[in-house]
GROMACS .gro file of C-alpha atoms in nm:
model
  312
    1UNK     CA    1   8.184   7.996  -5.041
    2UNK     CA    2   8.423   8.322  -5.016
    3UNK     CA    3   8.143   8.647  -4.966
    4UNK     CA    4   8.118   9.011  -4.979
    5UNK     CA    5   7.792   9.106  -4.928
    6UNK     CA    6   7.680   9.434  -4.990
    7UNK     CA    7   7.356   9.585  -4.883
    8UNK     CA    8   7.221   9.882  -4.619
    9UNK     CA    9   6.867   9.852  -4.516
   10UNK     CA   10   6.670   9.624  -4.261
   11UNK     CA   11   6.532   9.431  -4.596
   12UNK     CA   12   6.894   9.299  -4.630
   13UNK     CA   13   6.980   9.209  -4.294
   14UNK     CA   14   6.810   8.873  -4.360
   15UNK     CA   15   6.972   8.748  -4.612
   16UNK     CA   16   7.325   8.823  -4.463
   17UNK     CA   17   7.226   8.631  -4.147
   18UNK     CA   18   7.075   8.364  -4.331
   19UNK     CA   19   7.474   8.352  -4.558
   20UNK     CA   20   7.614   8.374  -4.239
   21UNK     CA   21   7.398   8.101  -4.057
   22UNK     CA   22   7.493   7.855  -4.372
   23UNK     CA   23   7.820   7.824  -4.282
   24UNK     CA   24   7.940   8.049  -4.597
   25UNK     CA   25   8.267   8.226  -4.508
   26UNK     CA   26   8.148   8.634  -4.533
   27UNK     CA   27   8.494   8.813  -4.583
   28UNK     CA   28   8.363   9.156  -4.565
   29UNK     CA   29   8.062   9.355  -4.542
   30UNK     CA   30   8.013   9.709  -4.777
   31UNK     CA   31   7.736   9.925  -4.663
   32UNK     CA   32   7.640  10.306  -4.703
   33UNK     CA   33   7.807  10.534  -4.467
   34UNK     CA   34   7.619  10.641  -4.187
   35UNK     CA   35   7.344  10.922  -4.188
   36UNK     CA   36   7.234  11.140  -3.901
   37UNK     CA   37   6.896  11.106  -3.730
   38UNK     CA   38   6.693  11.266  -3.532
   39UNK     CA   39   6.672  11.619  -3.360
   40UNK     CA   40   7.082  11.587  -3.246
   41UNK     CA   41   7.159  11.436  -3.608
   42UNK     CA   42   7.332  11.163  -3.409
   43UNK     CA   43   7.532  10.972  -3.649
   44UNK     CA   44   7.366  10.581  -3.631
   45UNK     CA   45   7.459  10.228  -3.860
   46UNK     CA   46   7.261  10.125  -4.074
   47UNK     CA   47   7.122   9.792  -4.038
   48UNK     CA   48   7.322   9.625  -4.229
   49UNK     CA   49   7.660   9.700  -4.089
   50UNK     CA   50   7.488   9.646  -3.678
   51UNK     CA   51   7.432   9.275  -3.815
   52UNK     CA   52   7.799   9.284  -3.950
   53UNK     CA   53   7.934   9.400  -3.653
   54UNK     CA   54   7.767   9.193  -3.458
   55UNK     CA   55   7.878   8.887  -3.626
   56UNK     CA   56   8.271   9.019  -3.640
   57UNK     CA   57   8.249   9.044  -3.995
   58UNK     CA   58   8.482   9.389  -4.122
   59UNK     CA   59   8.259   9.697  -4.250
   60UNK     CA   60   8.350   9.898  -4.556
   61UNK     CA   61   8.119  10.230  -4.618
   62UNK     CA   62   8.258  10.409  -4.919
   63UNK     CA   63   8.097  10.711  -5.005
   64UNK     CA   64   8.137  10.597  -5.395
   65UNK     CA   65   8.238  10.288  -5.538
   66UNK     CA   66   8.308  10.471  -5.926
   67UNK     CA   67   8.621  10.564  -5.972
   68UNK     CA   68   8.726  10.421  -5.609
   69UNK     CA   69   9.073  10.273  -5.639
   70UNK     CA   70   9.086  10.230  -5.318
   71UNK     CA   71   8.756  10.009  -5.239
   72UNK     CA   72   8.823   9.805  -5.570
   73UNK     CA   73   9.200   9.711  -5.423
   74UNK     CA   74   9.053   9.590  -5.125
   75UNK     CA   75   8.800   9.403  -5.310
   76UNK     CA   76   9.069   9.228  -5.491
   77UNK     CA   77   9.264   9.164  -5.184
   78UNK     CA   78   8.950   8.985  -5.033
   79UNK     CA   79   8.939   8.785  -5.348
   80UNK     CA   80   8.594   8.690  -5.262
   81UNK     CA   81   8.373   8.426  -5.509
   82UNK     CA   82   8.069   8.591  -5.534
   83UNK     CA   83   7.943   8.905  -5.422
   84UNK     CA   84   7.584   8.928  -5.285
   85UNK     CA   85   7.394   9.260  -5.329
   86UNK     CA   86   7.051   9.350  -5.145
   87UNK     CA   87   6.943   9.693  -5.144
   88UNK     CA   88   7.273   9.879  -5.135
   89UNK     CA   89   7.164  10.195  -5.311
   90UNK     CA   90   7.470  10.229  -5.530
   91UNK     CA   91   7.515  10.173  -5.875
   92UNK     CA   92   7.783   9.906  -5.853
   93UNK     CA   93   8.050   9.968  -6.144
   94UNK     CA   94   8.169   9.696  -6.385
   95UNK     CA   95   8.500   9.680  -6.253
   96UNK     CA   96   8.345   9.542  -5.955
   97UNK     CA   97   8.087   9.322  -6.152
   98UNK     CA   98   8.370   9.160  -6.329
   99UNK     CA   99   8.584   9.104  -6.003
  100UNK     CA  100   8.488   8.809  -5.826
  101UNK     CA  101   8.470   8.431  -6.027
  102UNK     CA  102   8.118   8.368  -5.971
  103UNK     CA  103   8.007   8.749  -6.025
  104UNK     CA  104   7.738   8.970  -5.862
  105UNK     CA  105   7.439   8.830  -5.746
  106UNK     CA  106   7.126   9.083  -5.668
  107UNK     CA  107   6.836   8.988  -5.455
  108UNK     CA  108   6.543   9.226  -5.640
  109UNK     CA  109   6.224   9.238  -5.455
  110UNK     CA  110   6.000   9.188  -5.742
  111UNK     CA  111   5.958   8.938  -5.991
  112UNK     CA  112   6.169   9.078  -6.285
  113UNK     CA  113   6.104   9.212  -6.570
  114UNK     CA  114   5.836   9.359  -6.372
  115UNK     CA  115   5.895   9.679  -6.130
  116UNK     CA  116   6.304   9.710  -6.221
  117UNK     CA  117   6.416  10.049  -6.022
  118UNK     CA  118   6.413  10.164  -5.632
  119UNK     CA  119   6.066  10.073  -5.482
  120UNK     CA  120   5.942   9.739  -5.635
  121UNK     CA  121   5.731   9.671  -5.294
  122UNK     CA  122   5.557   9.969  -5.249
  123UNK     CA  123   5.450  10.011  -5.571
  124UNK     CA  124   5.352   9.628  -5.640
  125UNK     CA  125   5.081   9.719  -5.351
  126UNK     CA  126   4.957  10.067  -5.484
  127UNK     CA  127   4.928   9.882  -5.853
  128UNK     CA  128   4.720   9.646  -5.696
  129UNK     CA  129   4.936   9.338  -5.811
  130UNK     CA  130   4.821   9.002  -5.724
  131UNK     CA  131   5.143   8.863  -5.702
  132UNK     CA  132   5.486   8.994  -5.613
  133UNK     CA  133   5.852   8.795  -5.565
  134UNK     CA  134   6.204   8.794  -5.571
  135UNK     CA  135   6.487   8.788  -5.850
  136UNK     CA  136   6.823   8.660  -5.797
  137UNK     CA  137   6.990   8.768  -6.086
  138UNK     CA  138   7.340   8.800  -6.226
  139UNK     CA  139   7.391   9.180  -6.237
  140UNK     CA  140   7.521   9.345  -6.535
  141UNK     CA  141   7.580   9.706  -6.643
  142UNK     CA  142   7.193   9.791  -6.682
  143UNK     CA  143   6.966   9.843  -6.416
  144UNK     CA  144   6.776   9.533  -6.275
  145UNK     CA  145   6.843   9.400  -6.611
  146UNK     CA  146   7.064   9.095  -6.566
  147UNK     CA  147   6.982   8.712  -6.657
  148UNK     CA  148   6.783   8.556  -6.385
  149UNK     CA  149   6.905   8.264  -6.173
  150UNK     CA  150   6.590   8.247  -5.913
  151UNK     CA  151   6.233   8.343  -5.901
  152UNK     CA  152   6.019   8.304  -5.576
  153UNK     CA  153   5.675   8.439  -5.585
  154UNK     CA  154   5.471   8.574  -5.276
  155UNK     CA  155   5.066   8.589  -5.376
  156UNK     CA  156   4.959   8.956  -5.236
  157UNK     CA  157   4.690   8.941  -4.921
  158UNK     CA  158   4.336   9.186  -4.931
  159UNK     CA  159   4.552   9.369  -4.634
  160UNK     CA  160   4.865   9.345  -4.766
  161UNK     CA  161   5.103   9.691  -4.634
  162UNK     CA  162   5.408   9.817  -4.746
  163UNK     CA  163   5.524   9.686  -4.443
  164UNK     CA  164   5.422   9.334  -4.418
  165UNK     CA  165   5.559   9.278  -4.850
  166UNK     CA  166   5.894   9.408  -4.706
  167UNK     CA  167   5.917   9.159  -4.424
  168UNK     CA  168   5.802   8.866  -4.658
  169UNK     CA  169   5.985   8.888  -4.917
  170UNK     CA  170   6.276   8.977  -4.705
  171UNK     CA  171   6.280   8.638  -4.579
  172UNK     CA  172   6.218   8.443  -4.931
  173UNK     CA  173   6.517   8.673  -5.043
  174UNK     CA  174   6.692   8.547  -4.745
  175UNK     CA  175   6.580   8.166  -4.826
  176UNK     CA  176   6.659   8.214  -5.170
  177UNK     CA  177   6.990   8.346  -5.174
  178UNK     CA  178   7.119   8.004  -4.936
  179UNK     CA  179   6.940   7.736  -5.184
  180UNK     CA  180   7.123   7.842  -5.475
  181UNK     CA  181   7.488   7.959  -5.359
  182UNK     CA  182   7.615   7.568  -5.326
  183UNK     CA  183   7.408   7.570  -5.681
  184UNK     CA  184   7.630   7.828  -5.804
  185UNK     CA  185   7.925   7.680  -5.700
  186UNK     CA  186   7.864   7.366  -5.854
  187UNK     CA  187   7.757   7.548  -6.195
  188UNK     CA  188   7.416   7.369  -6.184
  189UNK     CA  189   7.247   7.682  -6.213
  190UNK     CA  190   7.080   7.832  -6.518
  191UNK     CA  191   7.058   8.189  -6.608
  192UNK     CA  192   6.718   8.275  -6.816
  193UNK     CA  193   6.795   8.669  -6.995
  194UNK     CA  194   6.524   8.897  -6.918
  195UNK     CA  195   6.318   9.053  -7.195
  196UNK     CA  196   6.463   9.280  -7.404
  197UNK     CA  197   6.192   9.578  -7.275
  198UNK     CA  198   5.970   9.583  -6.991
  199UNK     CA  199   5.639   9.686  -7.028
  200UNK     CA  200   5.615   9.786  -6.649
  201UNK     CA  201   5.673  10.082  -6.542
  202UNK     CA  202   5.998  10.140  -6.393
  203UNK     CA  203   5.937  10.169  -5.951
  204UNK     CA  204   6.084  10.481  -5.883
  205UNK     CA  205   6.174  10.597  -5.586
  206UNK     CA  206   5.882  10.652  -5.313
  207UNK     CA  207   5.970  11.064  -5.208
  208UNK     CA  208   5.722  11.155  -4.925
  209UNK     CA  209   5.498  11.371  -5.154
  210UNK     CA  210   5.379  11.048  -5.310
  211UNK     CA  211   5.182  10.992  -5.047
  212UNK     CA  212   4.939  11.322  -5.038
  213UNK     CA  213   4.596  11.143  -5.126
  214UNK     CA  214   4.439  11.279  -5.462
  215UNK     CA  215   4.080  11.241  -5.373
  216UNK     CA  216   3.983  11.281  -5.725
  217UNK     CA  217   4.130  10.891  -5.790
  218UNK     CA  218   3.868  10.612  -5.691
  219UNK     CA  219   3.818  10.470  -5.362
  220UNK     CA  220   4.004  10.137  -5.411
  221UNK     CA  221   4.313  10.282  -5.521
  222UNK     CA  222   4.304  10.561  -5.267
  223UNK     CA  223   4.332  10.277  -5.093
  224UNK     CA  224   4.619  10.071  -5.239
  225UNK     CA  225   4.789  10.392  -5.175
  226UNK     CA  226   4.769  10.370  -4.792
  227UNK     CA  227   4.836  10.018  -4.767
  228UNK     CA  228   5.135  10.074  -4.997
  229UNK     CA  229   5.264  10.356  -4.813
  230UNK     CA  230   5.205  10.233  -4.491
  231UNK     CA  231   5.465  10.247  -4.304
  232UNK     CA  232   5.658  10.523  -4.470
  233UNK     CA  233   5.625  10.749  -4.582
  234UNK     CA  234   5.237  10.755  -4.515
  235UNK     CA  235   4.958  10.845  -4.685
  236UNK     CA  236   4.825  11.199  -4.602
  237UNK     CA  237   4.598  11.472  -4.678
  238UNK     CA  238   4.469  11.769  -4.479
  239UNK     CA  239   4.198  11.834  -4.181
  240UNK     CA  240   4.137  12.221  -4.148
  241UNK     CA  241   4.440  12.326  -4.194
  242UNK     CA  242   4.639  12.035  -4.058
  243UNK     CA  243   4.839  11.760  -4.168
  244UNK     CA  244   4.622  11.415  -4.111
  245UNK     CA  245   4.804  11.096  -4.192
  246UNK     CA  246   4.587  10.779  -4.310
  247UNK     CA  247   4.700  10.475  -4.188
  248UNK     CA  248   4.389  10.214  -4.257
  249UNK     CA  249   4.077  10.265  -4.457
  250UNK     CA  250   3.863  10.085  -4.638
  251UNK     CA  251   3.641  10.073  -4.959
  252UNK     CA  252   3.283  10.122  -4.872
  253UNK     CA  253   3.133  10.199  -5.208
  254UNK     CA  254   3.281  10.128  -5.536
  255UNK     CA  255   3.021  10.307  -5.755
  256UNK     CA  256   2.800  10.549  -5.553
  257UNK     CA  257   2.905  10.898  -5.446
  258UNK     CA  258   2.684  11.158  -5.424
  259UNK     CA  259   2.965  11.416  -5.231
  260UNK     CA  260   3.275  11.629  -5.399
  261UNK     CA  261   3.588  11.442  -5.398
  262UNK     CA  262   3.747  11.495  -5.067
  263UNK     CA  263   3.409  11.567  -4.849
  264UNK     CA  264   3.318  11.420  -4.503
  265UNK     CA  265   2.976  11.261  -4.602
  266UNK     CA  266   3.017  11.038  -4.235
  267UNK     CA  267   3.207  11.099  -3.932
  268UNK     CA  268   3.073  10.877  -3.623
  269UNK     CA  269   3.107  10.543  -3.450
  270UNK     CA  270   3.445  10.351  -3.579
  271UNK     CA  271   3.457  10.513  -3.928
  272UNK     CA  272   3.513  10.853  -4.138
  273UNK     CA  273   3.353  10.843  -4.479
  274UNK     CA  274   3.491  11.026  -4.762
  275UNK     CA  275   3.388  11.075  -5.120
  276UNK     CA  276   3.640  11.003  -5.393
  277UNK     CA  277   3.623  11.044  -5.777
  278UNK     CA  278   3.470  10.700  -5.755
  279UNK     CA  279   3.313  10.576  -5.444
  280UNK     CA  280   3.341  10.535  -5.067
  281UNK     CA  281   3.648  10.555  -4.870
  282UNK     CA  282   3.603  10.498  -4.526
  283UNK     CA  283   3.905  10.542  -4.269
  284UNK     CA  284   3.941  10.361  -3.947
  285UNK     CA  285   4.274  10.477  -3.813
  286UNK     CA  286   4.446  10.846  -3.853
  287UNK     CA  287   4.738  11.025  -3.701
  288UNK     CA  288   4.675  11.429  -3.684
  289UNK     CA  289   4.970  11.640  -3.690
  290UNK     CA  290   5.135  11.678  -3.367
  291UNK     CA  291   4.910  11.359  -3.209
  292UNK     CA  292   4.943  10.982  -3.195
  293UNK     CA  293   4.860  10.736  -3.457
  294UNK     CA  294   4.491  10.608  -3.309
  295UNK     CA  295   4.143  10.488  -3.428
  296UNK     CA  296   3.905  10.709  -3.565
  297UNK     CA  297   3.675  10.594  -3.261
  298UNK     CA  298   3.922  10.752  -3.039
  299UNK     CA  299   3.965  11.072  -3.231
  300UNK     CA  300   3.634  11.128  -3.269
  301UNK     CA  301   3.566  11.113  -2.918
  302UNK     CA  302   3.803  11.396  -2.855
  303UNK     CA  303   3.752  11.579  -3.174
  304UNK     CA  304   3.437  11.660  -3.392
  305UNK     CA  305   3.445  11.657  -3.760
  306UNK     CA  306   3.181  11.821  -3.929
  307UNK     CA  307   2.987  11.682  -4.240
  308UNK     CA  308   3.032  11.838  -4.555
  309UNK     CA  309   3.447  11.903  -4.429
  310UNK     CA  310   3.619  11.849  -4.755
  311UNK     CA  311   3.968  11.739  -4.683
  312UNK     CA  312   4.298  11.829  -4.836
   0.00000   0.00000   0.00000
């Protein structure tokens, strides 16, 4: 089958090698233009168009695809059958829904009607959701609200990160998406219309400041929060003064708490103890500004932390 696939982030970068590796013929590739990083702002790809270029396929990075004659006469030059979207971060206009003969086809990292918007992984973690998936559905003008062709579901782990949800269902996305294109072609496929409403919340956009740690909130979603925020942008809070980033903890006490939200009632051995709203957090690994990410074992050995601290 004839392909543009459009997507910019490492969770897409899957599924356009697994396209690639089925033999499907990917015309072109349309990705975000490149953003500066670092100290020099060096100018660097995103993952999506190193895969691209690595594979010979042509790169398109529009800065806008509304009212973008010139990126919708290329489109119908390519004449491609199907367009494949993962993460691209634009809205995609109907003009270019309506283009190709088999439509758009979105790989949504959640199991829609469930977490429609930005950050379906991330907050599938913090909401402490047993299950999470992926959606191939036939995009329309709404947002994540087209008829579904696919559903895979991923069951949630005790540990489960950020992180580790990204990588998983990156790869059912990426086995999804190849099982049902020769479906497509043949018309064997069904689409199933979402709800009307969803009675999810919509997953906004993760900005960094959702990660400073409320310690008024109980202990176990404390820490959902870290393991949904780990790896970016991090949950944090403050240590006299100083930014301290949590990167594992763990829920001691679910009921008991005889401290103020926020106060060191334990620092020693392997573990910090804090009290929440509701319980016992205890954290095992912390990054404090300016240092390396290391156990609490190690930091304590260097650094003291007094009982009775309150943090943030």
């Amino acid at each position: 089958m004839k392909v543009v696939y459009m997507g910019t982030p490492d969770f897409a970068v899957g599924a356009l090698e697994a396209i690639i590796k089925a033999g499907h013929e990917v015309c072109a590739v349309i990705t975000q233009p490149d953003k500066p990083v670092g100290r020099k702002q060096e100018l660097v790809p995103t993952p999506v168009k190193a895969c691209a270029q690595e594979a010979g396929i042509p790169v398109y990075q529009p800065q806008k695809l509304r009212n973008n004659p010139e990126i919708l006469d290329t489109l119908k030059e390519l004449d491609p059958e199907v367009i494949v979207v993962a993460a691209y971060g634009k809205i995609i206009p109907s003009e270019i829904l309506q283009l190709p003969k088999y439509g758009c086809l979105n790989i949504h990292a959640s199991l829609l009607p469930k977490y429609r918007g930005a950050a379906p992984i991330q907050w599938a973690v913090i909401d402490g959701e047993e299950k999470s998936g992926v959606t191939i559905m036939q995009m329309d003008d709404g947002l994540d609200t087209g008829d579904m062709l696919a559903v895979r579901e991923v069951v949630l782990t005790a540990e489960e990160t950020g992180g580790s949800l990204f990588d998983r269902l990156a790869e059912a996305g990426a086995e999804l998406i190849v099982e049902i294109l020769p479906e497509l072609g043949k018309g064997t496929l069904t689409a199933v219309p979402q709800p009307a409403e969803s009675t999810t919340a919509y997953a906004r956009m993760i900005t960094k400041a959702d990660g400073r740690i409320d310690w008024s909130k109980d202990a176990a979603a404390i820490e959902r929060l870290v393991r949904g925020l780990n790896p970016w942008p991090s949950a944090f809070t403050a240590l006299n003064g100083k930014s301290l980033k949590i990167w594992n903890s763990c829920v001691v006490d679910t009921e008991m708490c005889s401290g103020t939200p926020g106060e060191v009632l334990q620092a020693s051995g392997e573990e910090i103890r804090i009290a929440t709203g509701k319980g016992v957090l205890a954290v095992t690994e912390l990054q404090l500004e300016g240092k390396k990410r290391m156990k609490v074992s190690d930091f304590l050995r260097g650094r003291s932390v007094e009982t009775g601290t309150i943090l943030g």
